[in-house]
Amino acid sequence: MKIAFIINDHKTEKPNYTTPALGYAAYKRDHDVFFIGVGELAYASDGHLSARCKTITGKKFNNQETYFKAVQKEEFTKITSAELDVLFLRNDPSDEIDEREWAQNAAFIFGEIAMQDKVLVLNHPSTLASAVNKMYFQHFPEILRPKTIITRDQQEIKDFFKEQKQKMILKPLQGSGGKNVFMMDSKSEKNLSQTIDAICRDGFVIAQEYLPEAKNGDTRLFLMNGVPLQSEDGKYAIMQRVNASGDIRSNIHAGGKPQKVKMTDQILELAEIVRPKLVQDGMFLVGIDIVGDKLMEINVFSPGGLNVMGEMYKTDFAVEVIKSIEKKVHYNNTYEDYLFNSRLATM
């Protein structure tokens, strides 16, 4: 199959990220793999999506890093949606805040154009467009979520702070990777107004119940087709992300340390509650972050860590993702116009 991955930019995509891992897994299975930066997308006069992309063929590589470094050195070539089987939207809109705001919605828009050519688009672009901020998380059952308010009203946040016995988390509605996440308590209360103002500059503020278990970090679990991702040998794509010393954030980009963790019945229960909406929304591959018995976030754009988990458990989770996509392409070709992209995405 011909599969293209949309990334933020070739200059910022690192060879050890999850998307290059997925691309390398597809390459090893003899598929044609293309990488497209958001700024390289275009709409052609014949009605097709067109893009400048980078690809490589006919060479062998020892690992994903040498593979992707070789891809990055390649000259740009062109591809259109008429030639593609799959378009995997793996860019993170929150990385475009401030500097490239035009790039935040581009992948969803062009993804919907590609769908007109019967290209399988993952995750489903219409749902991704509605999940561009953390409000998407609030559409899942309340039993899963910590107590939360989303507002720009300072007094409302201060009242919530008192209700939470002077301990809460503040973060922006739009963002990822642990950016601008603050833990407020009685010691930092004097800075509360200033912190709220700083986050308000970027939009709405999420004020959230502080979960004591968060001091141990969080658990990142990958879900594919709505269920926990497993390798062929039965290992789960799951890890504990331990906070860096003196930091409330467990994100690996923010210094969190990955560790092995065992799957539990409680985590499987949480995943099962999340599953119906993910399946309905066409969310093929997502990462959920768990603290205690609550979900903290659902990352539907470019969840990371799959390659880290693969190294940790000595298995290849990325190849399982590609195998699932291969089945979907087969279904798409067999049924032609009878399957909606949103349903096909999670089959």
mmCIF file of C-alpha atoms in Angstrom:
data_model
loop_
_atom_site.group_PDB
_atom_site.id
_atom_site.type_symbol
_atom_site.label_atom_id
_atom_site.label_comp_id
_atom_site.label_asym_id
_atom_site.label_seq_id
_atom_site.Cartn_x
_atom_site.Cartn_y
_atom_site.Cartn_z
ATOM 1 C CA MET A 1 0.000 0.000 0.000
ATOM 2 C CA LYS A 2 0.979 3.642 -0.333
ATOM 3 C CA ILE A 3 0.816 5.301 3.105
ATOM 4 C CA ALA A 4 1.594 8.935 3.907
ATOM 5 C CA PHE A 5 2.189 10.394 7.352
ATOM 6 C CA ILE A 6 1.491 14.059 8.000
ATOM 7 C CA ILE A 7 3.940 15.557 10.491
ATOM 8 C CA ASN A 8 4.345 19.122 11.713
ATOM 9 C CA ASP A 9 7.614 19.766 9.874
ATOM 10 C CA HIS A 10 10.578 17.764 8.580
ATOM 11 C CA LYS A 11 12.954 20.023 10.516
ATOM 12 C CA THR A 12 11.299 19.369 13.883
ATOM 13 C CA GLU A 13 10.410 15.666 13.517
ATOM 14 C CA LYS A 14 13.040 13.664 15.387
ATOM 15 C CA PRO A 15 14.151 10.226 14.166
ATOM 16 C CA ASN A 16 13.316 8.595 17.524
ATOM 17 C CA TYR A 17 9.678 9.774 17.550
ATOM 18 C CA THR A 18 6.691 7.446 17.233
ATOM 19 C CA THR A 19 5.736 8.520 13.694
ATOM 20 C CA PRO A 20 9.115 7.524 12.202
ATOM 21 C CA ALA A 21 8.687 4.211 14.083
ATOM 22 C CA LEU A 22 5.347 3.660 12.338
ATOM 23 C CA GLY A 23 6.837 4.659 8.988
ATOM 24 C CA TYR A 24 9.765 2.288 9.439
ATOM 25 C CA ALA A 25 7.414 -0.568 10.375
ATOM 26 C CA ALA A 26 5.474 0.029 7.137
ATOM 27 C CA TYR A 27 8.707 0.313 5.132
ATOM 28 C CA LYS A 28 9.935 -3.048 6.494
ATOM 29 C CA ARG A 29 6.672 -4.599 5.289
ATOM 30 C CA ASP A 30 7.447 -3.390 1.744
ATOM 31 C CA HIS A 31 4.927 -0.554 1.636
ATOM 32 C CA ASP A 32 5.614 2.800 -0.040
ATOM 33 C CA VAL A 33 5.956 5.336 2.781
ATOM 34 C CA PHE A 34 5.773 9.127 2.461
ATOM 35 C CA PHE A 35 6.247 11.912 5.024
ATOM 36 C CA ILE A 36 4.470 15.235 4.492
ATOM 37 C CA GLY A 37 4.893 18.412 6.550
ATOM 38 C CA VAL A 38 1.697 20.400 7.146
ATOM 39 C CA GLY A 39 3.084 23.299 5.131
ATOM 40 C CA GLU A 40 3.653 21.012 2.141
ATOM 41 C CA LEU A 41 -0.034 20.253 1.590
ATOM 42 C CA ALA A 42 -1.891 21.750 -1.364
ATOM 43 C CA TYR A 43 -5.179 21.578 -3.277
ATOM 44 C CA ALA A 44 -4.708 20.903 -6.982
ATOM 45 C CA SER A 45 -6.879 22.341 -9.755
ATOM 46 C CA ASP A 46 -8.137 18.837 -10.595
ATOM 47 C CA GLY A 47 -9.686 18.555 -7.127
ATOM 48 C CA HIS A 48 -7.121 16.230 -5.556
ATOM 49 C CA LEU A 49 -4.970 16.756 -2.482
ATOM 50 C CA SER A 50 -1.417 17.356 -3.627
ATOM 51 C CA ALA A 51 1.701 17.400 -1.477
ATOM 52 C CA ARG A 52 5.448 17.749 -1.507
ATOM 53 C CA CYS A 53 6.805 14.788 0.402
ATOM 54 C CA LYS A 54 9.906 12.795 1.255
ATOM 55 C CA THR A 55 10.261 9.077 0.640
ATOM 56 C CA ILE A 56 12.966 6.476 0.191
ATOM 57 C CA THR A 57 13.026 3.075 -1.531
ATOM 58 C CA GLY A 58 15.331 0.170 -2.245
ATOM 59 C CA LYS A 59 17.637 0.454 0.770
ATOM 60 C CA LYS A 60 17.995 -1.545 3.969
ATOM 61 C CA PHE A 61 18.285 0.051 7.400
ATOM 62 C CA ASN A 62 19.192 -1.328 10.818
ATOM 63 C CA ASN A 63 16.710 0.776 12.787
ATOM 64 C CA GLN A 64 14.147 3.572 12.553
ATOM 65 C CA GLU A 65 16.645 6.324 13.319
ATOM 66 C CA THR A 66 18.974 5.521 10.434
ATOM 67 C CA TYR A 67 15.892 5.060 8.236
ATOM 68 C CA PHE A 68 14.346 8.424 9.068
ATOM 69 C CA LYS A 69 17.642 10.310 8.905
ATOM 70 C CA ALA A 70 18.019 8.944 5.374
ATOM 71 C CA VAL A 71 14.458 10.028 4.542
ATOM 72 C CA GLN A 72 15.184 13.554 5.783
ATOM 73 C CA LYS A 73 18.176 13.837 3.431
ATOM 74 C CA GLU A 74 16.052 12.970 0.395
ATOM 75 C CA GLU A 75 14.876 15.636 -2.034
ATOM 76 C CA PHE A 76 11.193 16.504 -2.092
ATOM 77 C CA THR A 77 8.945 14.666 -4.526
ATOM 78 C CA LYS A 78 5.217 14.995 -5.265
ATOM 79 C CA ILE A 79 2.241 12.796 -4.515
ATOM 80 C CA THR A 80 -1.535 13.218 -4.809
ATOM 81 C CA SER A 81 -4.483 11.719 -2.979
ATOM 82 C CA ALA A 82 -5.383 9.851 -6.179
ATOM 83 C CA GLU A 83 -2.227 7.743 -5.642
ATOM 84 C CA LEU A 84 -2.577 7.116 -1.892
ATOM 85 C CA ASP A 85 -4.245 4.311 0.047
ATOM 86 C CA VAL A 86 -3.767 5.797 3.533
ATOM 87 C CA LEU A 87 -3.197 9.250 4.996
ATOM 88 C CA PHE A 88 -2.231 9.112 8.675
ATOM 89 C CA LEU A 89 -2.620 12.496 10.396
ATOM 90 C CA ARG A 90 0.170 12.526 12.986
ATOM 91 C CA ASN A 91 0.824 16.253 13.379
ATOM 92 C CA ASP A 92 0.201 18.023 16.694
ATOM 93 C CA PRO A 93 -1.858 21.242 16.277
ATOM 94 C CA SER A 94 -0.790 22.524 19.706
ATOM 95 C CA ASP A 95 2.823 22.766 18.471
ATOM 96 C CA GLU A 96 1.649 25.413 15.993
ATOM 97 C CA ILE A 97 0.211 27.840 18.572
ATOM 98 C CA ASP A 98 1.573 31.400 18.159
ATOM 99 C CA GLU A 99 4.074 30.823 15.343
ATOM 100 C CA ARG A 100 2.044 28.958 12.688
ATOM 101 C CA GLU A 101 -1.614 29.267 13.616
ATOM 102 C CA TRP A 102 -2.570 28.666 9.970
ATOM 103 C CA ALA A 103 -1.189 25.121 10.346
ATOM 104 C CA GLN A 104 -3.437 24.091 13.230
ATOM 105 C CA ASN A 105 -6.439 22.988 11.152
ATOM 106 C CA ALA A 106 -4.737 22.334 7.818
ATOM 107 C CA ALA A 107 -4.339 18.552 8.161
ATOM 108 C CA PHE A 108 -8.042 18.008 8.976
ATOM 109 C CA ILE A 109 -9.152 20.140 6.030
ATOM 110 C CA PHE A 110 -6.857 18.416 3.537
ATOM 111 C CA GLY A 111 -7.659 15.040 5.091
ATOM 112 C CA GLU A 112 -11.316 15.519 4.210
ATOM 113 C CA ILE A 113 -10.318 16.287 0.613
ATOM 114 C CA ALA A 114 -8.316 13.036 0.511
ATOM 115 C CA MET A 115 -11.381 11.115 1.721
ATOM 116 C CA GLN A 116 -13.156 12.119 -1.486
ATOM 117 C CA ASP A 117 -10.591 9.986 -3.343
ATOM 118 C CA LYS A 118 -11.479 6.999 -1.098
ATOM 119 C CA VAL A 119 -8.219 7.392 0.820
ATOM 120 C CA LEU A 120 -8.395 5.905 4.323
ATOM 121 C CA VAL A 121 -7.705 8.869 6.636
ATOM 122 C CA LEU A 122 -6.596 8.193 10.215
ATOM 123 C CA ASN A 123 -7.613 9.351 12.705
ATOM 124 C CA HIS A 124 -10.990 10.452 11.300
ATOM 125 C CA PRO A 125 -10.407 14.121 10.291
ATOM 126 C CA SER A 126 -13.851 15.510 11.186
ATOM 127 C CA THR A 127 -13.526 14.276 14.766
ATOM 128 C CA LEU A 128 -9.940 15.472 15.016
ATOM 129 C CA ALA A 129 -11.128 18.937 14.026
ATOM 130 C CA SER A 130 -13.562 18.927 16.963
ATOM 131 C CA ALA A 131 -10.875 17.597 19.321
ATOM 132 C CA VAL A 132 -8.323 20.313 18.636
ATOM 133 C CA ASN A 133 -8.415 21.255 22.318
ATOM 134 C CA LYS A 134 -8.909 19.370 25.581
ATOM 135 C CA MET A 135 -12.688 20.013 25.576
ATOM 136 C CA TYR A 136 -13.003 16.735 23.650
ATOM 137 C CA PHE A 137 -12.093 14.955 26.883
ATOM 138 C CA GLN A 138 -15.182 16.398 28.590
ATOM 139 C CA HIS A 139 -17.436 14.411 26.239
ATOM 140 C CA PHE A 140 -16.438 11.154 27.924
ATOM 141 C CA PRO A 141 -18.341 9.802 30.959
ATOM 142 C CA GLU A 142 -17.897 11.865 34.119
ATOM 143 C CA ILE A 143 -16.939 8.758 36.106
ATOM 144 C CA LEU A 144 -13.625 8.738 34.211
ATOM 145 C CA ARG A 145 -12.623 12.337 34.815
ATOM 146 C CA PRO A 146 -11.237 14.389 37.710
ATOM 147 C CA LYS A 147 -13.446 17.313 38.813
ATOM 148 C CA THR A 148 -12.879 20.037 36.254
ATOM 149 C CA ILE A 149 -13.959 23.528 35.273
ATOM 150 C CA ILE A 150 -13.036 25.358 32.057
ATOM 151 C CA THR A 151 -13.301 29.134 32.203
ATOM 152 C CA ARG A 152 -11.560 32.512 31.859
ATOM 153 C CA ASP A 153 -13.220 33.880 34.991
ATOM 154 C CA GLN A 154 -10.628 34.418 37.731
ATOM 155 C CA GLN A 155 -13.150 34.372 40.565
ATOM 156 C CA GLU A 156 -14.643 31.114 39.359
ATOM 157 C CA ILE A 157 -11.189 29.520 39.411
ATOM 158 C CA LYS A 158 -10.456 30.921 42.870
ATOM 159 C CA ASP A 159 -13.741 29.542 44.205
ATOM 160 C CA PHE A 160 -12.897 26.148 42.706
ATOM 161 C CA PHE A 161 -9.467 26.371 44.391
ATOM 162 C CA LYS A 162 -11.178 26.765 47.773
ATOM 163 C CA GLU A 163 -13.515 23.849 47.044
ATOM 164 C CA GLN A 164 -10.470 21.693 46.309
ATOM 165 C CA LYS A 165 -8.948 22.625 49.688
ATOM 166 C CA GLN A 166 -6.324 24.849 48.121
ATOM 167 C CA LYS A 167 -4.776 22.289 45.795
ATOM 168 C CA MET A 168 -5.480 22.028 42.055
ATOM 169 C CA ILE A 169 -3.947 21.788 38.589
ATOM 170 C CA LEU A 170 -4.092 24.673 36.102
ATOM 171 C CA LYS A 171 -3.408 24.233 32.389
ATOM 172 C CA PRO A 172 -4.457 25.728 29.037
ATOM 173 C CA LEU A 173 -7.423 24.298 27.151
ATOM 174 C CA GLN A 174 -5.223 23.894 24.096
ATOM 175 C CA GLY A 175 -1.775 22.388 24.423
ATOM 176 C CA SER A 176 0.179 19.196 24.897
ATOM 177 C CA GLY A 177 3.497 17.853 26.117
ATOM 178 C CA GLY A 178 3.054 19.311 29.600
ATOM 179 C CA LYS A 179 3.350 22.945 28.469
ATOM 180 C CA ASN A 180 2.101 25.580 30.950
ATOM 181 C CA VAL A 181 0.846 23.042 33.498
ATOM 182 C CA PHE A 182 0.911 24.311 37.100
ATOM 183 C CA MET A 183 0.106 22.770 40.453
ATOM 184 C CA MET A 184 -1.348 25.397 42.786
ATOM 185 C CA ASP A 185 -1.411 24.933 46.574
ATOM 186 C CA SER A 186 -1.402 27.080 49.699
ATOM 187 C CA LYS A 187 2.293 27.911 49.186
ATOM 188 C CA SER A 188 1.773 29.175 45.632
ATOM 189 C CA GLU A 189 -1.615 30.818 46.270
ATOM 190 C CA LYS A 190 -0.014 34.281 46.193
ATOM 191 C CA ASN A 191 0.814 33.657 42.520
ATOM 192 C CA LEU A 192 -2.651 32.366 41.608
ATOM 193 C CA SER A 193 -3.904 35.518 39.860
ATOM 194 C CA GLN A 194 -0.661 35.894 37.932
ATOM 195 C CA THR A 195 -0.731 32.236 36.829
ATOM 196 C CA ILE A 196 -4.352 32.477 35.678
ATOM 197 C CA ASP A 197 -3.534 35.638 33.698
ATOM 198 C CA ALA A 198 -0.568 33.931 32.018
ATOM 199 C CA ILE A 199 -2.654 30.957 30.864
ATOM 200 C CA CYS A 200 -5.570 33.220 29.835
ATOM 201 C CA ARG A 201 -3.336 34.870 27.240
ATOM 202 C CA ASP A 202 -3.639 31.661 25.213
ATOM 203 C CA GLY A 203 -7.389 31.220 25.762
ATOM 204 C CA PHE A 204 -9.421 29.251 28.285
ATOM 205 C CA VAL A 205 -8.067 27.800 31.531
ATOM 206 C CA ILE A 206 -8.653 24.266 32.782
ATOM 207 C CA ALA A 207 -8.787 24.042 36.581
ATOM 208 C CA GLN A 208 -8.722 20.441 37.686
ATOM 209 C CA GLU A 209 -8.891 18.418 40.860
ATOM 210 C CA TYR A 210 -5.430 17.387 42.083
ATOM 211 C CA LEU A 211 -5.082 13.621 42.413
ATOM 212 C CA PRO A 212 -2.570 12.626 45.141
ATOM 213 C CA GLU A 213 -1.462 9.629 43.050
ATOM 214 C CA ALA A 214 -0.082 12.112 40.499
ATOM 215 C CA LYS A 215 3.061 12.447 42.599
ATOM 216 C CA ASN A 216 4.038 9.020 41.211
ATOM 217 C CA GLY A 217 3.522 10.147 37.607
ATOM 218 C CA ASP A 218 0.945 8.725 35.221
ATOM 219 C CA THR A 219 0.349 5.671 33.066
ATOM 220 C CA ARG A 220 0.321 6.018 29.271
ATOM 221 C CA LEU A 221 -1.631 3.320 27.428
ATOM 222 C CA PHE A 222 -2.113 3.051 23.672
ATOM 223 C CA LEU A 223 -5.545 2.082 22.390
ATOM 224 C CA MET A 224 -5.970 0.820 18.821
ATOM 225 C CA ASN A 225 -9.454 0.352 17.383
ATOM 226 C CA GLY A 226 -10.741 1.227 20.850
ATOM 227 C CA VAL A 227 -8.923 -1.544 22.734
ATOM 228 C CA PRO A 228 -5.500 -1.755 24.441
ATOM 229 C CA LEU A 229 -2.765 -2.280 21.869
ATOM 230 C CA GLN A 230 -0.960 -5.603 22.230
ATOM 231 C CA SER A 231 2.006 -7.099 20.409
ATOM 232 C CA GLU A 232 1.887 -10.528 18.840
ATOM 233 C CA ASP A 233 3.401 -12.027 22.004
ATOM 234 C CA GLY A 234 0.649 -10.515 24.188
ATOM 235 C CA LYS A 235 2.542 -7.566 25.684
ATOM 236 C CA TYR A 236 0.599 -4.343 26.225
ATOM 237 C CA ALA A 237 1.720 -0.942 24.929
ATOM 238 C CA ILE A 238 1.741 0.631 28.382
ATOM 239 C CA MET A 239 4.282 2.456 30.547
ATOM 240 C CA GLN A 240 4.545 4.460 33.717
ATOM 241 C CA ARG A 241 5.861 7.985 33.238
ATOM 242 C CA VAL A 242 7.582 9.083 36.440
ATOM 243 C CA ASN A 243 7.825 12.806 37.145
ATOM 244 C CA ALA A 244 11.199 14.470 36.957
ATOM 245 C CA SER A 245 12.415 15.604 40.374
ATOM 246 C CA GLY A 246 10.469 18.655 41.577
ATOM 247 C CA ASP A 247 8.158 18.635 38.530
ATOM 248 C CA ILE A 248 4.442 17.796 38.471
ATOM 249 C CA ARG A 249 4.594 16.870 34.780
ATOM 250 C CA SER A 250 5.256 13.301 33.729
ATOM 251 C CA ASN A 251 5.479 13.912 29.966
ATOM 252 C CA ILE A 252 8.691 12.453 28.551
ATOM 253 C CA HIS A 253 9.324 15.685 26.607
ATOM 254 C CA ALA A 254 9.191 17.483 29.967
ATOM 255 C CA GLY A 255 11.727 15.180 31.609
ATOM 256 C CA GLY A 256 9.499 12.324 32.755
ATOM 257 C CA LYS A 257 11.166 8.919 32.967
ATOM 258 C CA PRO A 258 9.512 5.856 31.375
ATOM 259 C CA GLN A 259 9.216 2.624 33.369
ATOM 260 C CA LYS A 260 7.588 -0.747 32.844
ATOM 261 C CA VAL A 261 4.175 -1.212 34.440
ATOM 262 C CA LYS A 262 1.808 -4.181 34.644
ATOM 263 C CA MET A 263 -1.669 -4.103 33.146
ATOM 264 C CA THR A 264 -4.399 -4.197 35.796
ATOM 265 C CA ASP A 265 -8.114 -4.966 35.789
ATOM 266 C CA GLN A 266 -8.756 -1.337 36.799
ATOM 267 C CA ILE A 267 -6.912 -0.002 33.738
ATOM 268 C CA LEU A 268 -8.744 -2.458 31.478
ATOM 269 C CA GLU A 269 -12.050 -1.249 32.956
ATOM 270 C CA LEU A 270 -11.170 2.383 32.222
ATOM 271 C CA ALA A 271 -10.200 1.460 28.662
ATOM 272 C CA GLU A 272 -13.503 -0.355 28.171
ATOM 273 C CA ILE A 273 -15.483 2.723 29.274
ATOM 274 C CA VAL A 274 -13.541 4.883 26.787
ATOM 275 C CA ARG A 275 -13.909 2.398 23.901
ATOM 276 C CA PRO A 276 -17.465 3.098 22.600
ATOM 277 C CA LYS A 277 -16.906 6.787 21.925
ATOM 278 C CA LEU A 278 -13.473 6.252 20.372
ATOM 279 C CA VAL A 279 -14.953 3.652 18.030
ATOM 280 C CA GLN A 280 -17.911 5.896 17.182
ATOM 281 C CA ASP A 281 -15.582 8.831 16.477
ATOM 282 C CA GLY A 282 -13.172 6.912 14.240
ATOM 283 C CA MET A 283 -10.231 7.340 16.601
ATOM 284 C CA PHE A 284 -7.931 4.573 15.375
ATOM 285 C CA LEU A 285 -4.802 5.146 17.483
ATOM 286 C CA VAL A 286 -4.877 7.183 20.701
ATOM 287 C CA GLY A 287 -2.923 7.480 23.931
ATOM 288 C CA ILE A 288 -4.731 7.698 27.268
ATOM 289 C CA ASP A 289 -3.058 9.007 30.430
ATOM 290 C CA ILE A 290 -4.213 7.501 33.718
ATOM 291 C CA VAL A 291 -3.657 8.628 37.306
ATOM 292 C CA GLY A 292 -5.118 6.414 39.994
ATOM 293 C CA ASP A 293 -8.629 5.488 38.867
ATOM 294 C CA LYS A 294 -9.072 8.534 36.619
ATOM 295 C CA LEU A 295 -8.200 9.529 33.076
ATOM 296 C CA MET A 296 -6.187 12.736 32.885
ATOM 297 C CA GLU A 297 -6.041 13.133 29.100
ATOM 298 C CA ILE A 298 -6.872 11.462 25.812
ATOM 299 C CA ASN A 299 -4.319 12.230 23.083
ATOM 300 C CA VAL A 300 -5.916 11.674 19.681
ATOM 301 C CA PHE A 301 -3.399 13.555 17.544
ATOM 302 C CA SER A 302 0.150 12.245 17.844
ATOM 303 C CA PRO A 303 0.471 10.213 21.033
ATOM 304 C CA GLY A 304 4.119 9.436 21.651
ATOM 305 C CA GLY A 305 6.071 6.732 23.425
ATOM 306 C CA LEU A 306 5.240 3.714 21.262
ATOM 307 C CA ASN A 307 8.877 3.324 20.262
ATOM 308 C CA VAL A 308 9.975 3.733 23.903
ATOM 309 C CA MET A 309 7.567 0.964 24.922
ATOM 310 C CA GLY A 310 8.857 -1.242 22.111
ATOM 311 C CA GLU A 311 12.434 -0.924 23.365
ATOM 312 C CA MET A 312 11.306 -1.409 26.961
ATOM 313 C CA TYR A 313 9.418 -4.652 26.328
ATOM 314 C CA LYS A 314 11.655 -5.897 23.478
ATOM 315 C CA THR A 315 8.756 -6.078 21.032
ATOM 316 C CA ASP A 316 7.473 -4.207 17.974
ATOM 317 C CA PHE A 317 4.182 -2.452 18.685
ATOM 318 C CA ALA A 318 4.458 -0.326 15.535
ATOM 319 C CA VAL A 319 4.157 -3.358 13.266
ATOM 320 C CA GLU A 320 0.834 -4.266 14.904
ATOM 321 C CA VAL A 321 -0.470 -0.807 13.989
ATOM 322 C CA ILE A 322 0.589 -1.291 10.373
ATOM 323 C CA LYS A 323 -0.993 -4.768 10.223
ATOM 324 C CA SER A 324 -4.291 -3.263 11.370
ATOM 325 C CA ILE A 325 -4.076 -0.572 8.680
ATOM 326 C CA GLU A 326 -3.407 -3.240 6.046
ATOM 327 C CA LYS A 327 -6.701 -4.930 6.964
ATOM 328 C CA LYS A 328 -8.565 -1.634 6.693
ATOM 329 C CA VAL A 329 -7.127 -0.995 3.231
ATOM 330 C CA HIS A 330 -8.282 -4.469 2.203
ATOM 331 C CA TYR A 331 -11.803 -3.745 3.514
ATOM 332 C CA ASN A 332 -11.802 -0.356 1.767
ATOM 333 C CA ASN A 333 -10.856 -1.913 -1.570
ATOM 334 C CA THR A 334 -13.295 -4.796 -1.200
ATOM 335 C CA TYR A 335 -16.345 -2.756 -0.224
ATOM 336 C CA GLU A 336 -15.517 0.308 -2.348
ATOM 337 C CA ASP A 337 -18.173 2.937 -1.526
ATOM 338 C CA TYR A 338 -20.048 1.048 1.191
ATOM 339 C CA LEU A 339 -17.938 1.851 4.277
ATOM 340 C CA PHE A 340 -17.689 5.291 5.888
ATOM 341 C CA ASN A 341 -14.205 6.461 6.826
ATOM 342 C CA SER A 342 -15.259 7.011 10.454
ATOM 343 C CA ARG A 343 -16.348 3.366 10.779
ATOM 344 C CA LEU A 344 -13.545 1.876 8.740
ATOM 345 C CA ALA A 345 -11.001 3.686 10.925
ATOM 346 C CA THR A 346 -11.756 1.544 13.974
ATOM 347 C CA MET A 347 -12.580 -1.819 12.353
#
